[in-house]
Coordinates of C-alpha atoms and ligand atoms in Angstrom, one line a residue:
X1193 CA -53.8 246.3 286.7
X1194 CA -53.7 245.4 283.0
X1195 CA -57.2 246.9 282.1
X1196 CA -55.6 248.5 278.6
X1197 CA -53.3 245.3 277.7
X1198 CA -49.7 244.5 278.7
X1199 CA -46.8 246.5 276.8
X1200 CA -43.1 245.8 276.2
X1201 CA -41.2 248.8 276.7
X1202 CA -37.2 248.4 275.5
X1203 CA -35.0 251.0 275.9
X1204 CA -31.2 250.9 277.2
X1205 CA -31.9 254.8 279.0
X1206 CA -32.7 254.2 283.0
X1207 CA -35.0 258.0 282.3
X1208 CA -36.9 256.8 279.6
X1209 CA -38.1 253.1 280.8
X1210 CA -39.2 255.2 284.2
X1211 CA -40.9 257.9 282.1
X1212 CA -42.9 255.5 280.1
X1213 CA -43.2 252.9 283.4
X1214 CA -45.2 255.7 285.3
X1215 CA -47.1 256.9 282.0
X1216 CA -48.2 253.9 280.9
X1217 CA -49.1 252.7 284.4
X1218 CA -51.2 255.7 284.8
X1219 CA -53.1 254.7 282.1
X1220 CA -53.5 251.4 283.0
X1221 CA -51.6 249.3 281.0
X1222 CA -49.6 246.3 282.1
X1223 CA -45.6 247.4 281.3
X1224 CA -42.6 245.2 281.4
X1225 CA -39.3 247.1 280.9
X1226 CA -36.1 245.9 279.4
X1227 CA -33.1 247.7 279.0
X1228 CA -31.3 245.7 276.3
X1229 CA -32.8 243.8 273.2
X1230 CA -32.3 240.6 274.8
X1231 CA -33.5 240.9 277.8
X1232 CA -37.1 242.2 275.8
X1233 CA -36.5 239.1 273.6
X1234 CA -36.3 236.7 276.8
X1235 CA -39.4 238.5 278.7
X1236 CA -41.1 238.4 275.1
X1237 CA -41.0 234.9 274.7
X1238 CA -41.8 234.3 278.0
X1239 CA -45.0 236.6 278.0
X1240 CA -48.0 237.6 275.8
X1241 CA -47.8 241.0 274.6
X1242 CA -50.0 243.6 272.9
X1243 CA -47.6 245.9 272.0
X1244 CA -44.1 246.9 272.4
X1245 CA -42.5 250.1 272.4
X1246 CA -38.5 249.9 271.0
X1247 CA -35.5 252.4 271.2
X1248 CA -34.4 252.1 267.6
X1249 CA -30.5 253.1 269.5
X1250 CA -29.5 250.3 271.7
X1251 CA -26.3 249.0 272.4
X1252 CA -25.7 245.0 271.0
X1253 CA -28.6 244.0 269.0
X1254 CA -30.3 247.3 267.7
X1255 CA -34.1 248.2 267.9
X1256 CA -34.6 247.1 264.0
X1257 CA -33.1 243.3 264.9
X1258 CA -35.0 243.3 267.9
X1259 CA -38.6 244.2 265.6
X1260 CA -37.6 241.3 263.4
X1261 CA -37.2 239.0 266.2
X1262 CA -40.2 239.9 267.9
X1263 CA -42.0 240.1 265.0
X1264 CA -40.9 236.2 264.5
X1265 CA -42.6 235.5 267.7
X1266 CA -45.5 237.5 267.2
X1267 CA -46.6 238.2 263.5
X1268 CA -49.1 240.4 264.8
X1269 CA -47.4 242.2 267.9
X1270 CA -47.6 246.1 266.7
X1271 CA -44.3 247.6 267.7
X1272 CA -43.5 251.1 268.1
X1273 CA -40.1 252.4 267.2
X1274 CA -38.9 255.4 269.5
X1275 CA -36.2 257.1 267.5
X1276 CA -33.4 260.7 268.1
X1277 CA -35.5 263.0 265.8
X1278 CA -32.5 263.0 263.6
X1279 CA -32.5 259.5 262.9
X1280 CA -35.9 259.6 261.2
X1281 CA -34.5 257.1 258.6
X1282 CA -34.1 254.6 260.5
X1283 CA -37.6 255.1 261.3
X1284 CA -39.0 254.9 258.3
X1285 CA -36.7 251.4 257.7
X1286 CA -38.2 250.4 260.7
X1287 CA -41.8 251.1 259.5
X1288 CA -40.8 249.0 256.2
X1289 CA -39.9 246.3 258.1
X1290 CA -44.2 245.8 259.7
X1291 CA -42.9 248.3 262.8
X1292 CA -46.6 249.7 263.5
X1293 CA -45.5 253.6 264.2
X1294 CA -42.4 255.7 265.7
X1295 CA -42.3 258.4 268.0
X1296 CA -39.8 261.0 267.7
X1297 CA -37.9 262.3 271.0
X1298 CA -38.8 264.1 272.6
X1299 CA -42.4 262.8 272.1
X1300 CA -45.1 264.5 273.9
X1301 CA -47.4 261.8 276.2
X1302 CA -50.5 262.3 274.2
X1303 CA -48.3 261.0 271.5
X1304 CA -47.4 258.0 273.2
X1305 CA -50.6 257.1 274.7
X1306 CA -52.8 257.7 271.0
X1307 CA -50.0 256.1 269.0
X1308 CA -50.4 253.3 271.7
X1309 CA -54.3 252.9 271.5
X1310 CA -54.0 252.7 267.6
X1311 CA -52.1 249.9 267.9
X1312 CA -53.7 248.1 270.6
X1313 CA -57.3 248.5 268.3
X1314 CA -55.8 247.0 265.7
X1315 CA -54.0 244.3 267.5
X1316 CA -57.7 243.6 268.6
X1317 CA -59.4 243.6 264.9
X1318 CA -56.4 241.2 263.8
X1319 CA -57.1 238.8 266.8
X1320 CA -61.0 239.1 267.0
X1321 CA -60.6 238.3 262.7
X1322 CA -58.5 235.4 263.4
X1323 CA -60.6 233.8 266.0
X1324 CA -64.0 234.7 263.4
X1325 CA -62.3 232.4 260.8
X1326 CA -61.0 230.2 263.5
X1327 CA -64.7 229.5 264.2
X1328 CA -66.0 229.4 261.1
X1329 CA -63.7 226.9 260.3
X1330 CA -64.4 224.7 262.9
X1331 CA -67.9 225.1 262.1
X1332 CA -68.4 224.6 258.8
X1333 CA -67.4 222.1 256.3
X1334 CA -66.0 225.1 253.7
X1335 CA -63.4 227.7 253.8
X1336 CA -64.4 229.9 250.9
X1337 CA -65.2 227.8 248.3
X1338 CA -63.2 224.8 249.5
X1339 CA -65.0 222.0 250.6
X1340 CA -63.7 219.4 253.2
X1341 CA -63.5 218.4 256.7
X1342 CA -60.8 215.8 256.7
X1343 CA -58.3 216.4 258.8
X1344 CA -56.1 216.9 255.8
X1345 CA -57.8 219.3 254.0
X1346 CA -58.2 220.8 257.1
X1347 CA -54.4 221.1 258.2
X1348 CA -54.4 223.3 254.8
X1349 CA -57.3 225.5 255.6
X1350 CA -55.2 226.2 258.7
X1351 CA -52.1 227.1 256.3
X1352 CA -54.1 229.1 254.1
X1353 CA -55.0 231.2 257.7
X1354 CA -51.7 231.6 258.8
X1355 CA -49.8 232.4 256.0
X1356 CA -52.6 234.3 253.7
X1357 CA -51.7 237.8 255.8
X1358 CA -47.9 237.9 254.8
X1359 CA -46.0 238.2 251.5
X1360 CA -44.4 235.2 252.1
X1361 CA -43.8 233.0 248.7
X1362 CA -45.9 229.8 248.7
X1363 CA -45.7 226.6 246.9
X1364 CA -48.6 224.8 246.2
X1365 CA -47.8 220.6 245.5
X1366 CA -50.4 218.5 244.3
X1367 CA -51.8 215.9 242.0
X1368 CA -53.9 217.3 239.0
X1369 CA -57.4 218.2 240.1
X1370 CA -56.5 218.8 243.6
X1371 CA -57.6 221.9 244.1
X1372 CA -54.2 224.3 243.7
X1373 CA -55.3 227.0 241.8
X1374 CA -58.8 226.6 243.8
X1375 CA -56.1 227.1 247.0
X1376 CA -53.9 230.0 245.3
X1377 CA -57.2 232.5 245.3
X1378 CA -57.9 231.6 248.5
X1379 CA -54.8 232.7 249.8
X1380 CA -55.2 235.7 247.7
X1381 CA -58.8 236.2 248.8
X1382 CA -57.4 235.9 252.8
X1383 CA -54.9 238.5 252.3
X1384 CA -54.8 242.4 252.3
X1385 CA -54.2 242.4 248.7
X1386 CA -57.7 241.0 248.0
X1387 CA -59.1 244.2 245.8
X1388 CA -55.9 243.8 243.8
X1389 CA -55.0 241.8 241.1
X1390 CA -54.8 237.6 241.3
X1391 CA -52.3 237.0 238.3
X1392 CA -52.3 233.3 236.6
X1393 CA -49.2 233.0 234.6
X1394 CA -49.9 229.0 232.7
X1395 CA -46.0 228.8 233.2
X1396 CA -45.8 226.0 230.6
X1397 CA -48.2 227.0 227.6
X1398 CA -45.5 229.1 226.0
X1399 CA -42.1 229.6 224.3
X1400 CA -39.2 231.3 226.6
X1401 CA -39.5 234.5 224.5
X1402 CA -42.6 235.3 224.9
X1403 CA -43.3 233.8 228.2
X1404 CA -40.5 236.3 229.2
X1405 CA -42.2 239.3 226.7
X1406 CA -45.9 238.5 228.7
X1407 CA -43.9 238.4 232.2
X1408 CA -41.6 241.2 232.4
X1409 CA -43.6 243.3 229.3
X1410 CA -40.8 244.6 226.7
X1411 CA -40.2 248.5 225.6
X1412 CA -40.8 249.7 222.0
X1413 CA -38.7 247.8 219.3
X1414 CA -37.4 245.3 221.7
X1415 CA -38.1 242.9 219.2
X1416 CA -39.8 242.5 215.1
X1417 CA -42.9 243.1 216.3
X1418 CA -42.7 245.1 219.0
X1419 CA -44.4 248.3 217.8
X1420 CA -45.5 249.4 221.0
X1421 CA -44.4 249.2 224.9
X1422 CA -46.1 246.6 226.7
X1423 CA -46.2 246.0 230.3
X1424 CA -45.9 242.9 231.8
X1425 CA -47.5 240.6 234.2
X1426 CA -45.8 241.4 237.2
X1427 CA -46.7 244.9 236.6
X1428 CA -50.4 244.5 236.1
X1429 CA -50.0 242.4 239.2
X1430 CA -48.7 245.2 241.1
X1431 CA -49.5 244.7 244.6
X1432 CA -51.8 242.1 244.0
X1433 CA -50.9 238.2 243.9
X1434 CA -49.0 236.4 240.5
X1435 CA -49.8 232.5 240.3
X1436 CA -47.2 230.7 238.5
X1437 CA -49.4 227.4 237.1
X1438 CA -46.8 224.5 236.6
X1439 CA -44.0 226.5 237.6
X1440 CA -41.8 223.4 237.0
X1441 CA -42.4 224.0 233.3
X1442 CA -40.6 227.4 233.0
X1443 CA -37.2 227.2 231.0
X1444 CA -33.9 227.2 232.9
X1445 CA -33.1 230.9 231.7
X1446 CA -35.9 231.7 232.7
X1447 CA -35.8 230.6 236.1
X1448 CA -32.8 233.1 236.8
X1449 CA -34.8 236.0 235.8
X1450 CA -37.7 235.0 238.2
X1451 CA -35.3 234.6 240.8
X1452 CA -34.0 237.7 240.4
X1453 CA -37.8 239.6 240.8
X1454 CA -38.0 237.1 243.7
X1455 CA -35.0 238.4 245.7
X1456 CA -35.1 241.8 244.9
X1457 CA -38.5 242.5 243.6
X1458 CA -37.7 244.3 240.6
X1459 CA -36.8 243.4 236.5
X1460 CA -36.5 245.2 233.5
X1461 CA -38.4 245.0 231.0
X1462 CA -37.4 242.9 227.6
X1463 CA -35.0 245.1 225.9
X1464 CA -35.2 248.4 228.5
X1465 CA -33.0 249.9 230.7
X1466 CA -35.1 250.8 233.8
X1467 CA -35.4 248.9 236.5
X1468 CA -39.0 248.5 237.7
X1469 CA -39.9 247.7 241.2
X1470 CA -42.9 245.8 242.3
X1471 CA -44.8 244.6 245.1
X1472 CA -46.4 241.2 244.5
X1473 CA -47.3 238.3 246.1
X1474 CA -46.0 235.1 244.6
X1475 CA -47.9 231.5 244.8
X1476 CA -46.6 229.1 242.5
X1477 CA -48.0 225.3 241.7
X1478 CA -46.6 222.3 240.6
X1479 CA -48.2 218.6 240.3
X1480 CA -44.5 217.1 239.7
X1481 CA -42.1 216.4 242.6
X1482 CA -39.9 219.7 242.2
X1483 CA -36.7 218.2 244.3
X1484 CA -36.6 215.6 241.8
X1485 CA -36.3 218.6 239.2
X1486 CA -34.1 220.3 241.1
X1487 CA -32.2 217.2 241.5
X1488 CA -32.0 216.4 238.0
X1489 CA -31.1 219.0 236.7
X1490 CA -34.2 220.4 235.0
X1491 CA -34.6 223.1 238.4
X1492 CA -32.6 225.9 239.6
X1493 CA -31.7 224.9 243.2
X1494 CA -31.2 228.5 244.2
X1495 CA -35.3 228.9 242.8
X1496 CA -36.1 225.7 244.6
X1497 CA -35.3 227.1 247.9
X1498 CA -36.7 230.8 247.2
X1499 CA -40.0 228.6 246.7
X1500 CA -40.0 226.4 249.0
X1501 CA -40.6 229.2 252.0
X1502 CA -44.0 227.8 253.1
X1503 CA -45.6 225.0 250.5
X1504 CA -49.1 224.0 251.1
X1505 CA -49.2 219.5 250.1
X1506 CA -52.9 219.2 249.0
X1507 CA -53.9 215.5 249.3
X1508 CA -55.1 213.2 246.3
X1509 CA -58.9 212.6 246.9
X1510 CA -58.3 209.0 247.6
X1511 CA -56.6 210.1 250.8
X1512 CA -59.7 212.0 251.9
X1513 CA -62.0 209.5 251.2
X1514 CA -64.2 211.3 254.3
X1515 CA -64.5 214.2 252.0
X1516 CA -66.3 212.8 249.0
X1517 CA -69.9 212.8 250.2
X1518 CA -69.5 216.7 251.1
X1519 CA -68.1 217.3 247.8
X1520 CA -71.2 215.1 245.9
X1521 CA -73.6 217.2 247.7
X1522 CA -71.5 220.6 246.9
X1523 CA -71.8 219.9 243.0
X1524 CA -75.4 218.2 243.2
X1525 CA -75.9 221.3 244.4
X1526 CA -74.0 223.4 242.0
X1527 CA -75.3 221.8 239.2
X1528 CA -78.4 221.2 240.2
X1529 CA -78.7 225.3 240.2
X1530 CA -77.1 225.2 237.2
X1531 CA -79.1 222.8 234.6
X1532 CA -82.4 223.7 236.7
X1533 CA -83.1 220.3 238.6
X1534 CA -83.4 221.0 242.2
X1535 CA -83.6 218.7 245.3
X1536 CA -81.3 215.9 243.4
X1537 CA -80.0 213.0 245.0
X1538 CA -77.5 210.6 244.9
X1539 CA -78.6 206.7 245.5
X1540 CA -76.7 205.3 248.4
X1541 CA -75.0 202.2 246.0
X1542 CA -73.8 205.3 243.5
X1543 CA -72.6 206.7 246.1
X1544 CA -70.7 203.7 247.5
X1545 CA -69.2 203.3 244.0
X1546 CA -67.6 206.8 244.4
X1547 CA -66.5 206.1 247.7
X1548 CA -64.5 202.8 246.2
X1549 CA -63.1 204.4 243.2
X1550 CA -59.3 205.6 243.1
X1551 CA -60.0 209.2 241.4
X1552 CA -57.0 209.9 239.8
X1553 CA -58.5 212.9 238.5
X1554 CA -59.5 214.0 242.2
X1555 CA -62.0 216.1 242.9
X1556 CA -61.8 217.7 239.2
X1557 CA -62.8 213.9 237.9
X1558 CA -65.4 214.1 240.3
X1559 CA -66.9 217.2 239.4
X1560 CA -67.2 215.9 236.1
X1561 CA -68.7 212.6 237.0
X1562 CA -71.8 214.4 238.9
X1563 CA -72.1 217.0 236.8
X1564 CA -72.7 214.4 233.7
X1565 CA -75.2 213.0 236.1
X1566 CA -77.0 215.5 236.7
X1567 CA -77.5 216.2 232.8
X1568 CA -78.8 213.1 232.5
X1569 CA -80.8 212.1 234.8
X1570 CA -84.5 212.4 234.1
X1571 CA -85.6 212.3 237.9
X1572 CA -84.8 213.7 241.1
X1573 CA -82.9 210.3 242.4
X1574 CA -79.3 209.6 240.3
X1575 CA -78.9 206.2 240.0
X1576 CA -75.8 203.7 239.5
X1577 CA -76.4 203.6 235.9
X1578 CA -75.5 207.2 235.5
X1579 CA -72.1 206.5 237.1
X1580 CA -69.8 206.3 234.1
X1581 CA -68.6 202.8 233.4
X1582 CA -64.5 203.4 234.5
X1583 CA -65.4 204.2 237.6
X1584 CA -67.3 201.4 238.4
X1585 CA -65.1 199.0 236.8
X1586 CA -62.7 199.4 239.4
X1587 CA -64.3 198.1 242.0
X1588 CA -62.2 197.4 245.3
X1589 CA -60.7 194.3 244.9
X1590 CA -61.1 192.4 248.3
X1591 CA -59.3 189.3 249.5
X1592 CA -61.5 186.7 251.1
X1593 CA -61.3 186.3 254.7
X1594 CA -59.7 183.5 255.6
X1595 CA -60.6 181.2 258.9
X1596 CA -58.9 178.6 260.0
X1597 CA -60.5 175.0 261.0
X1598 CA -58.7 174.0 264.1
X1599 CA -57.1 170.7 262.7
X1600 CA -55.3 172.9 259.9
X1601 CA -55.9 172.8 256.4
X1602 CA -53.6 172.2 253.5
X1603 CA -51.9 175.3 252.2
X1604 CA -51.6 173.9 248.7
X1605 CA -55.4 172.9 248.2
X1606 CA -56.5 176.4 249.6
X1607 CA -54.2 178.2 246.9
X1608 CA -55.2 176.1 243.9
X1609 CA -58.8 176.5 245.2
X1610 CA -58.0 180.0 245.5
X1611 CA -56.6 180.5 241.9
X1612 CA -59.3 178.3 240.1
X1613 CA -62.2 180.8 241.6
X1614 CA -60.5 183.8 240.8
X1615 CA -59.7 182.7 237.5
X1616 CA -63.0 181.9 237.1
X1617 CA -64.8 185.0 237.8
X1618 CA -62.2 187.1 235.9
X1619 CA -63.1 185.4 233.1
X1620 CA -66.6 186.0 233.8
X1621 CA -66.3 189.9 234.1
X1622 CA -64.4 189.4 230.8
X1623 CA -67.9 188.3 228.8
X1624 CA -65.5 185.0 228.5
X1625 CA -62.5 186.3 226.3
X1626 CA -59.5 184.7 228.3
X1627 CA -57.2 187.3 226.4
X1628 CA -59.0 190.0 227.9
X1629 CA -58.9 188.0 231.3
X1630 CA -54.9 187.5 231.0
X1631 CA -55.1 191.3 230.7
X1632 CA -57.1 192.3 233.5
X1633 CA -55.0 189.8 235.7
X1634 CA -52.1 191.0 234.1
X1635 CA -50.6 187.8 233.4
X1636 CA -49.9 187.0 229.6
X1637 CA -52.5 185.0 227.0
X1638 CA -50.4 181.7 227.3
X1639 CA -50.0 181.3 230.8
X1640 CA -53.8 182.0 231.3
X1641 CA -54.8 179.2 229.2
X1642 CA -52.2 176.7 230.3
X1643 CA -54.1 177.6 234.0
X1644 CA -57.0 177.1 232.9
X1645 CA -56.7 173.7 230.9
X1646 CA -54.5 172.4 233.9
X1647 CA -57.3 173.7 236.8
X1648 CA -59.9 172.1 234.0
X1649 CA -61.7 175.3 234.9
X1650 CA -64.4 176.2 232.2
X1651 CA -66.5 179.4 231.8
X1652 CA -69.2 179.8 234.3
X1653 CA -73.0 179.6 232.9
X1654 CA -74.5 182.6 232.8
X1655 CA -77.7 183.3 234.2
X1656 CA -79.1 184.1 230.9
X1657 CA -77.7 180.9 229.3
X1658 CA -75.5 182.1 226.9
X1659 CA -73.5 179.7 225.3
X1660 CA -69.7 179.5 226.2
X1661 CA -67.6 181.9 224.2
X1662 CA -65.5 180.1 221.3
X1663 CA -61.9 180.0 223.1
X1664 CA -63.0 178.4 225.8
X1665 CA -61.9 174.6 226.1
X1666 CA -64.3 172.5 224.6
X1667 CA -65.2 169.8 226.9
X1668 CA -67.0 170.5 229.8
X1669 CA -65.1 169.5 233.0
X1670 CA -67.1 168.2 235.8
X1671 CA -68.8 170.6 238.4
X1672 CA -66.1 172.6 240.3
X1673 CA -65.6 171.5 243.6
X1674 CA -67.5 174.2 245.9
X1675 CA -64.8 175.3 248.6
X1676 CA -65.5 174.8 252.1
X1677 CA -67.5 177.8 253.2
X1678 CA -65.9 177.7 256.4
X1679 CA -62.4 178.2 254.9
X1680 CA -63.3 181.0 252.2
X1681 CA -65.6 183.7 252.8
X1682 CA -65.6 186.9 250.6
X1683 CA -66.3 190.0 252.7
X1684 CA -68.9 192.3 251.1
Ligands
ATP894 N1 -61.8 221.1 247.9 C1 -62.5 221.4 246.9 N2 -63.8 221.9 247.0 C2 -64.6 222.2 246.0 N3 -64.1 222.2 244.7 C3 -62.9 221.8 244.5 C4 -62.0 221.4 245.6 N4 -60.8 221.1 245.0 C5 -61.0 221.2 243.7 N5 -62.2 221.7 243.4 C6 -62.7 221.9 242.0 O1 -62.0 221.0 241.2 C7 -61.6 221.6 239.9 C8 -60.1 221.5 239.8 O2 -59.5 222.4 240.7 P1 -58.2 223.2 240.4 O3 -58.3 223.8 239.0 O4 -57.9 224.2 241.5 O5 -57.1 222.0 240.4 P2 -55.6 222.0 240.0 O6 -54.9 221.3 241.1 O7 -55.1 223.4 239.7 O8 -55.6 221.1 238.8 P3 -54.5 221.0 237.6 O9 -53.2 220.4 238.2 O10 -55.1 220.1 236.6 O11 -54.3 222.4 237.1 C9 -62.1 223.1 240.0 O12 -63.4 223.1 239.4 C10 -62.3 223.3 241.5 O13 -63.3 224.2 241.7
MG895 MG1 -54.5 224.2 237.9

């Protein structure tokens, strides 16, 4: 049966689906025939194949619309494109458009058949590559040098698989530190254009002009200044890959001429005549919410949606949580190498301080925290007081658990009771300065202090026996009830 692999044959002539049927057969390939694009498109979705062979002439939808549509379904199907040997053209259209080969009729069957086993090799590579990285993936904790096994960061490995072969335009949407330009050169790296050029255009850094000047290069006198002819970006980029960094910082006029090299894949340069034609991959990043841009004003809609083909959402760290041991043995390691101090370690109560902290910087603040760490650490163990002081000021704040006594309890008592102790240890963490307490409870001064004279609440003694600080209220109120441990209990 099938030995070879199963092909596709469409072709509207009775003679030349049975010439194929039996030669293909012979050889011992699978074959479906259809005489109409439709009907291939129906059997195509309804089957697996590994290769198709396509009249470029057929009545209704021609063989060109019918390689697009199959090459929707399939990404990777190679299709062969028979074609009149007068209409080599359309061929060569065809070829542009990922058709893997034509045949011209009359085509000998040696043609056929070697034309056939190229494509079915390569089909194989593609698929045996896919299911390597596939693997890997699933095996490792890394794609590249990507670190992460939460699911999230994982749905974006996937992405970067899928989408990396193509030219398609990607948008990359994430907080600062996320990883985006980390994500761009993988996409780069993952794609056929990897020995070319990876472009990073810092979209905001500069004034329109010369923004425009360093994108689309300028000719000789263009402007005071310009002595010489100067290419641009997207011509060094050639094809390669162009990363536009903070694309949502690049000046309305702007915007139109990147559209333009976008849709057509060509500009001029600043003050010439020419048209110049490229081939380049565009990735573009953005940490602010674009549709809002768009939305307001600040965004060309038309650009939005030329962008917005496939975008890649990288999570904030905080939402991968899971991933921040990895990434703390990733730079131990890095640095480690790096400053000479092998076999570090973080202590497990450092670690949980990571683990509880927000990261607004995400993994970029991180890399920074261990990194410091490991400069100063004099031993092979990093303790808790090498964790910079923000980070462990923010401690998870936890409500106590609460647990009911069957015969009820009064709501009112419990709140009070509840206010006097928080009150009490804020002021505590604030070394007893009640302004600096109304700020961390973010209520004002005044209010604080009326609280605390009303609840009669006075600082707690410190261990060490320091005195009271001086705004505290003078009179020492009698010993704070103790609540009820049954009612409060603070979960560590
Ligand atoms: N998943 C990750 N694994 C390993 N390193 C990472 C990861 N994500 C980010 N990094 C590292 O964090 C730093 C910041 O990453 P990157 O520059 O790609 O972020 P960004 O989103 O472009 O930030 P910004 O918005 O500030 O430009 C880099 O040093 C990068 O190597
Ligand atoms: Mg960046």
């Amino acid at each position: 049966m099938a030995r070879h692999g199963t092909i596709l044959v469409i072709d509207d002539e009775e003679i030349m689906r049975e010439i194929l049927d039996a030669l293909l057969t012979r050889e011992g390939y699978g074959v479906r025939l259809a005489a109409s694009a439709q009907e291939g498109l129906d059997l195509a979705r309804a089957v697996p194949f590994d290769a198709a062979i396509v009249d470029v002439m057929l009545p209704g939808m021609d063989g060109i619309a019918a390689l697009d549509e199959l090459k929707k379904l399939d990404e990777d199907l190679p299709v062969v494109m028979i074609t009149a040997f007068a209409s080599v053209e359309n061929a060569i259209a065809a070829m542009k458009r990922g058709a893997f080969d034509y045949i011209t009729k009359p085509f000998k069957n040696d043609e056929v058949l070697v034309v056939l086993r190229n494509a079915i090799e390569r089909r194989r590579l593609v698929d045996e590559n896919r299911a390597l990285r596939q693997n890997l993936q699933a095996h490792s904790h890394r794609f590249g040098e990507i670190i992460g096994r939460s699911s999230r960061i994982r749905q974006v490995f996937d992405l970067i698989i899928q989408a990396a072969p193509s030219r398609t335009t990607i948008l990359i949407n994430g907080e600062s530190g996320t990883g985006k330009e980390l994500i761009a050169r993988a996409v780069h790296t993952n794609s056929q254009r990897s020995d070319r050029p990876f472009i990073t255009v810092n979209s905001g850094s500069l004034p329109p002009d010369l923004l425009e000047s360093n994108l689309f290069g300028h000719v000789k006198g263009a402007f005071t200044g310009a002595v010489y002819p100067k290419k641009g970006l997207f011509e060094l980029a050639d094809k390669g890959t162009i990363f536009f960094d903070e694309i949502g910082n690049v000046p309305l006029e702007t915007q139109s001429k990147l559209l333009r090299v976008i849709q057509e894949r060509e500009f001029m340069r600043l003050g010439g005549v020419e048209t110049i034609k490229v081939d380049v991959r565009i990735i573009a990043a953005t940490n602010v919410d674009l549709r809002r841009e768009m939305e307001e004003g600040r965004f060309r809609e038309d650009l939005y949606y030329r962008l917005h083909v496939i975008t890649v959402q990288l999570p904030a760290l905080r939402e991968r949580k899971d991933d921040i041991p990895l990434l703390v043995l990733h730079f131990l390691d890095k640095y480690g190498r790096e400053n000479n101090k092998p076999g570090l370690e973080l202590a497990p109560d450092a670690l949980d301080l990571m683990m509880e902290y927000d990261w607004p910087g995400n993994v970029r603040e991180l890399e920074n925290v261990i990194e410091r760490a490991v400069v100063l650490t004099s031993g092979p163990r990093i303790d808790m007081d090498l964790v910079p002081d923000h980070v462990r000021r923010t401690r998870a704040f936890q409500l106590p658990q609460f647990v009911l006594p069957p015969e009820g309890i009064s709501f009112k008592e419990v709140i009070t009771d509840f206010e006097k102790r928080l009150i009490e240890s804020t002021l505590e963490a604030a070394g007893g300065v009640q302004k600096r307490a109304a700020e961390l409870l973010r209520i004002k001064p005044t209010t604080l202090n009326e609280m605390i004279k009303r609840y009669d609440i006075r600082a707690r003694r410190r261990r060490a026996g320091s005195t009271v600080a001086a705004d505290e209220p003078a009179t020492p109120a009698p010993d704070a009830d103790e609540p009820d441990p049954a009612l409060v209990r603070t979960e560590k």
